[in-house]
Coordinates of C-alpha atoms in Angstrom, one line a residue:
M11 CA -22.3 -7.9 -17.8
E12 CA -25.4 -8.5 -19.9
R13 CA -24.0 -6.5 -22.8
Y14 CA -20.8 -8.6 -22.8
I15 CA -22.8 -11.8 -22.7
L16 CA -25.0 -10.5 -25.6
R17 CA -21.9 -9.7 -27.7
F18 CA -20.6 -13.2 -27.1
I19 CA -23.9 -14.8 -28.1
L20 CA -24.1 -12.8 -31.3
L21 CA -20.7 -14.1 -32.4
F22 CA -22.4 -17.4 -33.4
R23 CA -24.4 -16.1 -36.3
G24 CA -24.2 -19.3 -38.3
V25 CA -25.7 -21.3 -35.4
W26 CA -28.6 -19.0 -35.0
E27 CA -29.3 -19.0 -38.8
N28 CA -29.2 -22.8 -38.9
L29 CA -31.9 -22.8 -36.2
G30 CA -34.2 -20.8 -38.5
V31 CA -33.7 -17.4 -37.0
N32 CA -33.6 -14.1 -38.9
F33 CA -30.3 -12.9 -37.5
A34 CA -30.8 -9.2 -38.2
Q35 CA -34.2 -9.1 -36.5
F36 CA -32.9 -11.4 -33.7
K37 CA -30.0 -9.0 -33.0
I38 CA -32.2 -5.9 -32.9
I39 CA -34.8 -7.5 -30.6
L40 CA -32.1 -8.6 -28.1
E41 CA -30.2 -5.3 -28.1
T42 CA -33.5 -3.4 -27.5
K43 CA -34.6 -5.8 -24.7
V44 CA -31.2 -5.5 -22.9
T45 CA -31.2 -1.7 -23.2
L46 CA -34.7 -1.4 -21.8
D47 CA -34.0 -3.8 -19.0
N48 CA -31.0 -1.8 -17.9
R49 CA -33.1 1.3 -17.6
K50 CA -35.5 -0.2 -15.1
P51 CA -35.6 1.6 -11.7
I52 CA -35.0 -0.1 -8.4
T53 CA -38.2 -2.0 -7.5
F54 CA -37.6 -2.8 -3.8
K55 CA -37.9 0.7 -2.6
K56 CA -41.3 2.1 -1.5
R57 CA -41.3 4.7 -4.3
N58 CA -39.4 4.5 -7.6
T59 CA -37.3 7.5 -8.4
G60 CA -37.6 6.8 -12.1
K61 CA -33.8 6.7 -12.4
S62 CA -31.8 3.6 -13.3
S63 CA -29.3 2.3 -10.9
S64 CA -26.8 -0.5 -10.7
S65 CA -27.1 -0.9 -6.9
S66 CA -30.0 -3.3 -7.2
S67 CA -28.0 -5.6 -9.5
I68 CA -25.0 -5.5 -7.1
I69 CA -27.2 -6.4 -4.1
Q70 CA -28.8 -9.2 -6.1
F71 CA -25.3 -10.5 -7.2
I72 CA -24.2 -10.6 -3.5
L73 CA -27.4 -12.5 -2.4
Y74 CA -26.8 -15.1 -5.1
M75 CA -23.2 -15.5 -4.1
I76 CA -24.4 -16.3 -0.5
I77 CA -26.6 -19.0 -2.0
G78 CA -23.5 -20.2 -4.0
L79 CA -21.7 -20.6 -0.7
M80 CA -24.3 -23.2 0.3
F81 CA -23.6 -25.1 -2.9
M82 CA -19.9 -25.0 -2.0
V83 CA -20.7 -26.4 1.5
I84 CA -22.3 -29.5 -0.2
L85 CA -19.0 -30.3 -2.0
I86 CA -17.0 -29.8 1.3
L87 CA -19.3 -32.0 3.5
I88 CA -19.8 -35.0 1.2
P89 CA -16.6 -36.8 0.5
D90 CA -17.9 -38.8 -2.5
R91 CA -17.4 -36.4 -5.4
Y92 CA -20.0 -38.1 -7.6
L93 CA -22.7 -37.9 -5.0
A94 CA -21.7 -34.4 -3.9
L95 CA -21.8 -33.2 -7.5
S96 CA -25.2 -34.9 -8.1
I97 CA -26.8 -33.2 -5.1
M98 CA -25.1 -29.9 -5.8
L99 CA -26.2 -29.8 -9.5
L100 CA -29.7 -30.9 -8.5
C101 CA -29.9 -27.9 -6.1
F102 CA -28.4 -25.7 -8.8
I103 CA -30.9 -26.8 -11.5
S104 CA -33.8 -26.5 -9.0
M105 CA -32.7 -23.0 -8.0
L106 CA -32.5 -21.9 -11.6
S107 CA -35.8 -23.6 -12.5
I108 CA -37.6 -21.9 -9.6
T109 CA -36.1 -18.5 -10.6
L110 CA -37.2 -19.0 -14.2
V111 CA -40.7 -19.7 -13.2
S112 CA -41.1 -17.1 -10.5
D113 CA -39.0 -14.2 -12.0
F114 CA -38.7 -14.8 -15.8
S115 CA -42.2 -16.2 -16.7
P116 CA -43.4 -12.6 -17.5
I117 CA -40.5 -12.2 -20.0
L118 CA -41.3 -15.4 -21.9
L119 CA -45.1 -14.6 -21.8
D120 CA -44.8 -10.9 -22.3
T121 CA -47.8 -9.7 -24.3
R122 CA -46.5 -6.2 -24.9
D123 CA -44.6 -7.4 -28.0
Q124 CA -47.8 -7.8 -29.9
Y125 CA -48.0 -4.0 -30.3
I126 CA -44.5 -3.6 -31.8
I127 CA -42.9 -6.8 -32.9
M128 CA -45.8 -9.1 -33.9
P129 CA -47.3 -6.7 -36.5
K130 CA -43.9 -6.8 -38.3
P131 CA -42.8 -9.7 -40.6
V132 CA -41.0 -11.6 -37.7
N133 CA -41.5 -15.3 -37.7
D134 CA -42.5 -17.4 -34.7
R135 CA -39.1 -19.0 -34.3
T136 CA -37.3 -15.7 -34.1
I137 CA -39.6 -14.3 -31.5
A138 CA -39.6 -17.5 -29.4
L139 CA -35.8 -17.8 -29.5
S140 CA -35.2 -14.1 -28.8
R141 CA -37.2 -14.4 -25.6
I142 CA -35.5 -17.6 -24.5
T143 CA -32.1 -16.1 -25.3
F144 CA -32.9 -12.9 -23.4
I145 CA -33.9 -15.0 -20.4
A146 CA -30.6 -16.9 -20.7
I147 CA -28.7 -13.6 -20.8
K148 CA -30.3 -12.5 -17.6
L149 CA -30.0 -15.9 -16.1
F150 CA -26.2 -16.0 -16.6
N151 CA -25.8 -13.1 -14.3
Q152 CA -27.2 -15.3 -11.5
V153 CA -25.3 -18.3 -12.7
I154 CA -22.0 -16.4 -12.4
A155 CA -22.9 -15.3 -8.9
L156 CA -24.0 -18.8 -7.8
C157 CA -20.9 -20.5 -9.3
L158 CA -18.2 -18.1 -8.2
P159 CA -17.7 -19.4 -4.6
L160 CA -17.8 -23.0 -6.0
L161 CA -15.2 -22.3 -8.7
I162 CA -12.9 -20.6 -6.2
Y163 CA -13.1 -23.6 -3.9
V164 CA -12.4 -26.2 -6.6
F165 CA -9.6 -24.1 -8.1
F166 CA -7.5 -24.7 -4.9
N167 CA -8.6 -28.4 -4.4
W168 CA -9.1 -30.0 -7.8
D169 CA -6.9 -30.5 -10.8
I170 CA -7.2 -28.2 -13.9
I171 CA -9.1 -30.8 -16.1
A172 CA -11.7 -31.4 -13.3
I173 CA -12.2 -27.6 -13.0
F174 CA -12.7 -27.3 -16.8
L175 CA -15.1 -30.2 -16.7
L176 CA -17.1 -28.6 -13.8
V177 CA -17.5 -25.5 -15.9
V178 CA -19.0 -27.6 -18.7
Q179 CA -21.2 -29.4 -16.2
L180 CA -22.5 -26.0 -14.8
L181 CA -23.2 -24.8 -18.4
L182 CA -25.1 -28.0 -19.2
S183 CA -27.1 -27.8 -16.0
T184 CA -28.0 -24.2 -16.8
L185 CA -29.1 -25.3 -20.3
V186 CA -31.2 -28.2 -18.7
A187 CA -33.1 -25.7 -16.5
L188 CA -33.6 -23.3 -19.3
V189 CA -34.8 -25.9 -21.8
F190 CA -37.0 -27.7 -19.2
V191 CA -38.9 -24.7 -18.1
N192 CA -39.3 -23.0 -21.5
G193 CA -40.1 -26.4 -23.1
F194 CA -42.8 -26.9 -20.6
Y195 CA -44.2 -23.5 -21.3
L196 CA -44.0 -23.9 -25.1
I197 CA -45.7 -27.3 -25.0
S198 CA -48.4 -26.0 -22.7
I199 CA -49.1 -22.9 -24.7
K200 CA -49.2 -25.0 -27.9
Y201 CA -51.6 -27.7 -26.9
L202 CA -53.7 -26.2 -24.0
P203 CA -56.5 -23.6 -24.2
I204 CA -55.4 -20.1 -23.1
Q205 CA -57.5 -20.1 -19.9
K206 CA -56.1 -23.5 -18.7
F207 CA -52.6 -22.3 -19.5
K208 CA -53.1 -19.2 -17.4
D209 CA -54.3 -21.4 -14.5
I210 CA -51.4 -23.8 -14.8
I211 CA -48.8 -21.0 -14.6
T212 CA -50.5 -19.6 -11.5
Y213 CA -50.7 -22.9 -9.7
L214 CA -47.2 -23.9 -10.8
Q215 CA -45.8 -20.7 -9.2
I216 CA -47.7 -21.5 -6.0
G217 CA -46.4 -25.1 -6.0
L218 CA -42.8 -23.9 -6.4
S219 CA -43.2 -21.4 -3.6
M220 CA -44.1 -24.3 -1.4
I221 CA -41.1 -26.4 -2.6
I222 CA -38.8 -23.5 -1.7
F223 CA -40.2 -23.2 1.8
L224 CA -40.1 -27.0 2.3
A225 CA -36.6 -27.2 1.1
Y226 CA -35.5 -24.4 3.4
Y227 CA -36.6 -26.5 6.4
L228 CA -35.9 -30.1 5.3
G229 CA -32.8 -29.6 3.0
P230 CA -30.2 -29.2 5.8
N231 CA -31.5 -32.3 7.7
L232 CA -31.3 -34.4 4.5
I233 CA -27.7 -33.3 3.9
Q234 CA -26.8 -34.0 7.5
T235 CA -28.3 -37.5 7.2
I236 CA -26.3 -38.3 4.1
V237 CA -23.1 -37.1 5.7
E238 CA -23.6 -39.0 8.9
S239 CA -24.7 -42.2 7.3
Q240 CA -22.0 -42.0 4.6
L241 CA -24.4 -42.9 1.8
T242 CA -23.4 -43.4 -1.8
I243 CA -25.0 -42.8 -5.1
E244 CA -25.8 -46.6 -5.4
Q245 CA -27.8 -46.4 -2.2
L246 CA -29.7 -43.3 -3.3
K247 CA -31.1 -44.7 -6.6
F248 CA -33.9 -42.1 -6.8
L249 CA -31.1 -39.7 -7.8
W250 CA -30.6 -41.7 -11.0
L251 CA -33.8 -40.2 -12.4
F252 CA -32.5 -36.6 -12.4
P253 CA -30.4 -35.0 -15.1
S254 CA -28.0 -33.7 -12.5
T255 CA -26.8 -37.2 -11.8
W256 CA -26.3 -37.8 -15.5
I257 CA -24.2 -34.6 -15.9
A258 CA -22.3 -35.3 -12.7
S259 CA -21.1 -38.7 -14.1
F260 CA -18.5 -36.8 -16.3
Q261 CA -16.3 -36.5 -13.2
S262 CA -16.5 -40.3 -12.6
L263 CA -15.4 -40.9 -16.2
L264 CA -12.4 -38.5 -15.6
L265 CA -11.5 -40.5 -12.4
G266 CA -11.4 -43.7 -14.4
D267 CA -14.9 -45.3 -13.9
H268 CA -15.9 -46.5 -17.4
S269 CA -18.7 -48.8 -16.3
L270 CA -21.8 -49.2 -18.5
Q271 CA -24.0 -47.2 -16.0
I272 CA -21.6 -44.2 -15.9
T273 CA -21.2 -44.3 -19.7
L274 CA -24.9 -44.3 -20.2
F275 CA -25.4 -41.5 -17.8
S276 CA -22.8 -39.4 -19.5
V277 CA -24.4 -39.9 -22.9
L278 CA -27.8 -38.9 -21.4
G279 CA -26.1 -35.8 -19.8
I280 CA -25.1 -34.6 -23.3
A281 CA -28.0 -35.8 -25.4
V282 CA -30.9 -34.6 -23.3
P283 CA -29.9 -30.8 -23.3
L284 CA -29.2 -31.0 -27.1
F285 CA -32.5 -32.7 -27.8
G286 CA -34.3 -30.1 -25.6
I287 CA -32.8 -27.3 -27.8
Y288 CA -34.0 -29.0 -30.9
A289 CA -37.5 -29.6 -29.5
C290 CA -37.9 -26.0 -28.4
T291 CA -36.8 -24.5 -31.7
Q292 CA -38.1 -27.0 -34.2
L293 CA -41.2 -28.7 -32.7
F294 CA -42.9 -26.4 -30.2
S295 CA -42.3 -22.8 -31.5
R296 CA -44.8 -22.9 -34.3
G297 CA -47.9 -20.7 -33.6
F298 CA -46.1 -19.0 -30.7
N299 CA -47.0 -15.4 -31.9
A300 CA -50.7 -16.2 -32.0
K301 CA -50.8 -17.8 -28.6
I302 CA -48.9 -14.9 -27.0
A303 CA -51.3 -12.4 -28.5
A304 CA -54.2 -14.5 -27.1
L305 CA -52.7 -14.3 -23.6
A306 CA -53.3 -10.6 -23.6
S307 CA -57.0 -11.1 -23.9
A308 CA -59.2 -11.1 -20.8
D309 CA -60.6 -14.3 -19.4
A310 CA -63.3 -15.6 -21.6
P311 CA -66.8 -15.4 -20.1
L312 CA -68.9 -18.5 -19.7
P313 CA -71.1 -19.4 -22.8
E314 CA -74.6 -18.1 -22.5
S315 CA -76.0 -21.7 -22.4
K316 CA -73.9 -22.5 -19.4
V317 CA -74.9 -19.3 -17.6
I318 CA -78.6 -20.2 -18.1
S319 CA -78.1 -23.8 -16.9
Q320 CA -76.3 -22.6 -13.8
N321 CA -79.1 -20.2 -13.0
L322 CA -81.6 -23.1 -13.2
T323 CA -79.6 -25.3 -10.9
K324 CA -79.0 -25.1 -7.2
R325 CA -77.8 -21.9 -5.6
P326 CA -74.0 -21.7 -5.3
L327 CA -72.4 -22.2 -1.8
Y328 CA -71.5 -18.6 -1.3
K329 CA -75.1 -17.5 -1.9
K330 CA -76.3 -19.9 0.7
L331 CA -73.7 -18.9 3.2
G332 CA -74.3 -15.2 2.5
T333 CA -78.0 -15.5 3.1
K334 CA -77.6 -17.3 6.4
L335 CA -74.6 -15.4 7.8
C336 CA -75.4 -11.8 6.7
S337 CA -78.0 -9.6 8.3
S338 CA -78.8 -7.3 5.4
P339 CA -78.5 -7.2 1.6
L340 CA -75.7 -4.7 1.8
E341 CA -73.7 -7.0 4.0
E342 CA -74.4 -9.9 1.7
A343 CA -73.2 -7.8 -1.2
G344 CA -69.8 -7.3 0.5
F345 CA -69.7 -11.0 1.3
S346 CA -70.4 -12.0 -2.3
I347 CA -68.0 -9.5 -4.0
V348 CA -65.0 -10.7 -1.9
W349 CA -65.9 -14.4 -2.3
L350 CA -66.2 -14.2 -6.1
I351 CA -63.4 -11.9 -7.0
S352 CA -60.9 -13.7 -4.7
S353 CA -61.8 -16.9 -6.4
K354 CA -61.3 -15.6 -9.9
T355 CA -58.3 -13.2 -9.6
R356 CA -55.1 -15.0 -10.4
E357 CA -52.9 -12.3 -8.9
F358 CA -54.6 -12.6 -5.6
K359 CA -54.4 -16.4 -5.4
Q360 CA -50.8 -16.3 -6.5
Q361 CA -49.9 -14.1 -3.6
L362 CA -52.1 -15.6 -0.9
Y363 CA -52.1 -19.3 -1.6
P364 CA -48.4 -19.9 -0.9
S365 CA -48.8 -18.4 2.6
L366 CA -51.8 -20.7 3.2
A367 CA -49.8 -23.7 2.0
Y368 CA -47.0 -23.0 4.4
L369 CA -49.1 -23.9 7.4
P370 CA -49.1 -27.7 6.8
I371 CA -45.3 -27.4 6.3
Y372 CA -45.0 -25.6 9.7
F373 CA -46.9 -28.5 11.3
V374 CA -44.6 -31.1 9.7
F375 CA -41.5 -29.2 10.8
L376 CA -42.9 -28.8 14.3
F377 CA -43.7 -32.5 14.5
L378 CA -40.2 -33.5 13.3
R379 CA -38.4 -31.1 15.7
T380 CA -40.4 -32.3 18.7
G381 CA -38.5 -35.1 20.5
E382 CA -36.0 -35.8 17.8
G383 CA -35.1 -39.5 17.8
L384 CA -38.3 -40.5 19.6
P385 CA -40.9 -42.9 18.1
I386 CA -44.0 -41.3 16.5
R387 CA -46.3 -42.3 19.4
E388 CA -44.0 -40.6 21.9
K389 CA -43.7 -37.5 19.7
L390 CA -47.5 -37.2 19.8
V391 CA -47.6 -37.6 23.5
K392 CA -44.9 -34.9 24.0
L393 CA -46.8 -32.5 21.7
G394 CA -50.0 -33.1 23.7
E395 CA -48.4 -32.8 27.2
S396 CA -46.4 -29.7 26.3
G397 CA -49.2 -27.9 24.5
L398 CA -47.0 -27.2 21.5
Y399 CA -49.9 -28.0 19.1
I400 CA -51.4 -24.7 20.2
V401 CA -48.7 -23.0 18.3
M402 CA -50.4 -24.2 15.1
F403 CA -53.6 -22.5 16.0
Y404 CA -51.9 -19.1 16.4
L405 CA -49.7 -19.6 13.3
S406 CA -52.9 -20.0 11.3
L407 CA -54.0 -16.6 12.4
L408 CA -51.2 -15.1 10.4
T409 CA -53.4 -15.9 7.4
I410 CA -55.8 -13.1 8.5
L411 CA -53.0 -10.5 8.3
T412 CA -52.0 -11.7 4.8
V413 CA -55.6 -11.7 3.5
F414 CA -56.3 -8.2 4.7
Q415 CA -53.1 -6.8 3.3
L416 CA -54.0 -8.2 -0.1
I417 CA -57.8 -7.8 -0.1
T418 CA -57.8 -4.1 -1.0
Q419 CA -55.3 -4.3 -3.9
S420 CA -55.9 -5.2 -7.6
N421 CA -54.3 -4.7 -11.0
K422 CA -57.8 -3.7 -12.2
Y423 CA -58.5 -1.2 -9.4
K424 CA -60.1 1.3 -11.7
A425 CA -63.2 -0.9 -11.8
A426 CA -63.8 0.2 -8.2
W427 CA -65.7 3.3 -9.4
I428 CA -68.8 1.2 -8.9
Y429 CA -68.5 1.6 -5.1
Y430 CA -68.8 5.4 -5.4
V431 CA -71.9 5.5 -7.6
T432 CA -74.0 3.1 -5.7
P433 CA -76.0 4.2 -2.7
I434 CA -73.9 2.6 0.1
D435 CA -75.3 4.6 3.0
R436 CA -74.0 2.2 5.7
P437 CA -70.4 1.2 4.6
G438 CA -70.0 -0.6 8.0
Q439 CA -72.4 -3.3 7.0
F440 CA -70.7 -3.7 3.7
M441 CA -67.3 -4.1 5.3
T442 CA -68.7 -6.5 7.8
G443 CA -69.7 -8.7 4.9
V444 CA -66.1 -8.5 3.6
L445 CA -64.9 -9.6 7.1
K446 CA -67.2 -12.6 7.2
A447 CA -66.2 -13.7 3.7
C448 CA -62.5 -13.6 4.6
L449 CA -63.1 -15.5 7.9
I450 CA -65.3 -18.2 6.4
K451 CA -63.3 -18.7 3.3
Y452 CA -59.7 -18.6 4.6
V453 CA -59.7 -19.1 8.4
L454 CA -62.6 -21.6 9.0
P455 CA -61.2 -24.4 6.8
F456 CA -58.0 -24.4 8.9
N457 CA -60.0 -24.6 12.1
V458 CA -62.0 -27.5 10.8
L459 CA -58.8 -29.2 9.7
F460 CA -57.1 -28.7 13.1
L461 CA -60.2 -30.0 14.8
C462 CA -60.2 -33.2 12.8
I463 CA -56.5 -33.7 13.5
C464 CA -56.2 -32.6 17.2
V465 CA -59.3 -34.3 18.7
P466 CA -58.1 -37.8 17.6
L467 CA -54.5 -37.1 18.5
F468 CA -54.7 -35.0 21.7
G469 CA -58.2 -35.6 23.0
I470 CA -61.4 -33.6 23.4
S471 CA -59.6 -31.1 25.7
S472 CA -58.1 -29.5 22.6
I473 CA -61.5 -28.2 21.5
N474 CA -61.5 -25.3 24.0
D475 CA -58.0 -24.4 22.9
L476 CA -59.2 -24.1 19.3
L477 CA -62.3 -22.1 20.4
L478 CA -60.1 -19.6 22.3
S479 CA -57.6 -19.2 19.5
S480 CA -60.4 -18.8 17.0
A481 CA -62.0 -16.0 19.0
V482 CA -58.6 -14.3 19.3
G483 CA -58.4 -14.5 15.5
G484 CA -61.8 -13.0 15.1
I485 CA -60.9 -10.0 17.4
E486 CA -57.6 -9.6 15.6
S487 CA -59.4 -9.5 12.3
I488 CA -61.8 -6.8 13.4
L489 CA -58.9 -4.7 14.8
I490 CA -57.0 -5.0 11.5
M491 CA -60.1 -4.0 9.6
L492 CA -60.6 -0.9 11.8
F493 CA -57.0 0.3 11.8
L494 CA -55.3 -1.0 8.7
V495 CA -57.9 -1.5 6.0
K496 CA -58.5 2.0 4.4
N497 CA -60.1 1.0 1.1
Y498 CA -62.9 -1.0 -0.4
P499 CA -62.1 -4.5 -1.6
F500 CA -59.8 -4.6 -4.7
S501 CA -60.0 -0.8 -5.1
K502 CA -56.4 0.2 -4.7
A503 CA -53.5 -0.2 -7.1
S504 CA -51.1 -3.0 -6.3
Q505 CA -48.0 -1.7 -4.6
S506 CA -45.0 -2.9 -2.6
S507 CA -45.3 -0.5 0.2
S508 CA -44.1 -2.1 3.4
K509 CA -45.8 -2.1 6.8
A510 CA -43.0 -4.0 8.4
L511 CA -43.3 -2.3 11.8
V512 CA -47.1 -2.9 12.0
N513 CA -46.6 -6.5 10.9
L514 CA -44.0 -7.1 13.6
L515 CA -46.3 -5.6 16.3
I516 CA -49.1 -7.9 15.2
L517 CA -46.8 -11.0 15.0
G518 CA -45.4 -10.1 18.5
L519 CA -48.9 -9.8 20.0
L520 CA -50.0 -13.1 18.5
G521 CA -46.8 -14.7 19.8
L522 CA -47.4 -13.3 23.3
L523 CA -51.0 -14.5 23.3
G524 CA -50.0 -17.9 22.0
Y525 CA -47.3 -18.2 24.7
L526 CA -49.7 -17.2 27.5
H527 CA -52.3 -19.7 26.1
K528 CA -49.6 -22.5 26.2
V529 CA -48.8 -21.6 29.8
I530 CA -52.3 -22.0 31.0
F531 CA -53.6 -24.7 28.6
Q532 CA -53.9 -27.3 31.4
Y533 CA -56.4 -25.3 33.3
E534 CA -59.5 -26.5 31.4
L535 CA -62.1 -24.4 33.2
L536 CA -60.0 -21.2 32.7
I537 CA -59.6 -21.9 29.0
W538 CA -63.4 -22.4 28.6
G539 CA -64.1 -19.2 30.5
L540 CA -61.7 -17.2 28.5
A541 CA -63.1 -18.7 25.3
V542 CA -66.6 -17.6 26.2
L543 CA -65.5 -14.1 27.1
A544 CA -63.5 -13.8 23.9
W545 CA -66.4 -14.8 21.8
I546 CA -68.7 -12.4 23.5
L547 CA -66.2 -9.6 23.0
F548 CA -65.9 -10.6 19.3
F549 CA -69.7 -10.3 18.7
I550 CA -69.8 -6.9 20.5
M551 CA -66.9 -5.6 18.3
L552 CA -68.7 -7.0 15.3
K553 CA -71.8 -4.8 16.1
Y554 CA -69.5 -1.8 16.5
L555 CA -67.9 -2.6 13.1
Q556 CA -71.3 -2.5 11.5
K557 CA -72.0 1.0 12.9
E558 CA -68.6 2.4 11.9
D559 CA -68.9 5.3 9.5
W560 CA -65.7 4.3 7.6
K561 CA -64.6 7.8 6.6
S562 CA -61.4 6.3 5.2
L563 CA -63.4 4.8 2.4
A564 CA -64.2 8.2 0.9
F565 CA -63.3 8.5 -2.8
D566 CA -59.6 8.9 -3.5
D567 CA -58.4 9.3 -7.1
N568 CA -55.7 6.6 -7.5

């Protein structure tokens, strides 16, 4: 499919040359990128076979068709065509934008071209547009899958002109998503320092992961509210701000609504994508080559003056915590290494922070689902009386599992040689420091947050519930360290090997413990007694962890 799309794009040679592109170079770059991309092996298997296969593309096509069925449902459920199209196109643009940021950012910001293309006499505009066009080629595979169920439905229910207009609207919506995301990147990379740009990309991807998760839970409820209340586009004025509403107005023009508002929206629906193309090609592509080359460089160290000033000021927080919580210099070293590297490694934050951000969304969803239709005060009373708030305590323990799955992996794992040339004679103490850093940095903040929320809402009796669940989390973390962690921190190459069975067992155990806790939560003395016993068991296991010989940490040539 990609080859046919490429051939179609290359038919418009005059258009590309008018945009300032060297067409011969543009054609070679695109053909090479498409050829190399088709030779990639399947990535979702545990081990790549090194052979190209079309099965991954077929599976991906089917998955996007299933999402396209959801878009079709919006048109079926909402009788107002203008409102239905506005919401559907908004979901469509959002889906494509999230895909562009999460999956195609490495293509736009690929630094490998500096070794082959950039040393050649290829101008900035040709390189920038070749990357954007290659993204568009790959994106159209998804667009076809997303739109196919929708187009089949309207083919049997709309007239031919409306179908043709819908195709134009889908193409314009795709262009809006493409121009918006790439324009944002081009503007950011043009005007921001390289280090800040890297941080923005990381946190943008984290934020979009949260949006996907939130939309998964809240989207169906919003659609149901719109359908049941029979709302119109005039009542949902916030939709006027989105390009999807402007593009959807074409159908209203076709149906005979020639009001000033619809006409203005239609003009915006055509003008904004075209202006976006002009801005990306003429205004923001200059200097693109140099910036992409700079992205390949490592993070810049602090200036020497700042390092000296920091040394003269107060000790950082992790140093104070390490001194107070660790019993030996070796344990403090493990604590400091994990604290610092996890704070500075973008790949680690990009994988971990979305799972941390899901917890508040879980709480919001739990609150909305409890006693639907009841006032807020009665919802809170029901949460307290039923003990459902305890579920949040055990959901937060899932963070431990995610942290320890990621803590041993790194793209720069070869730097781990330092572990094997230093005299670490008691690796148990070192790994205990690793454990303490993970608990203090990623689990304790949630416990403090839950304490501040639950005590005012559900009373002082919730303190012992939190203490018991925290002790269970500590015991869980030690067991994970002993049986699942087989490497030093950040010493193993990043890989997609799945431990689904182990994860399911841990999740099942946490679910069982949470359920048992909920059953007995009204017996205050019993909860206090179990909490004390659990904390005693935790400290005993911590001492055992310190004495563990950790034979699994022996040198293994990655």
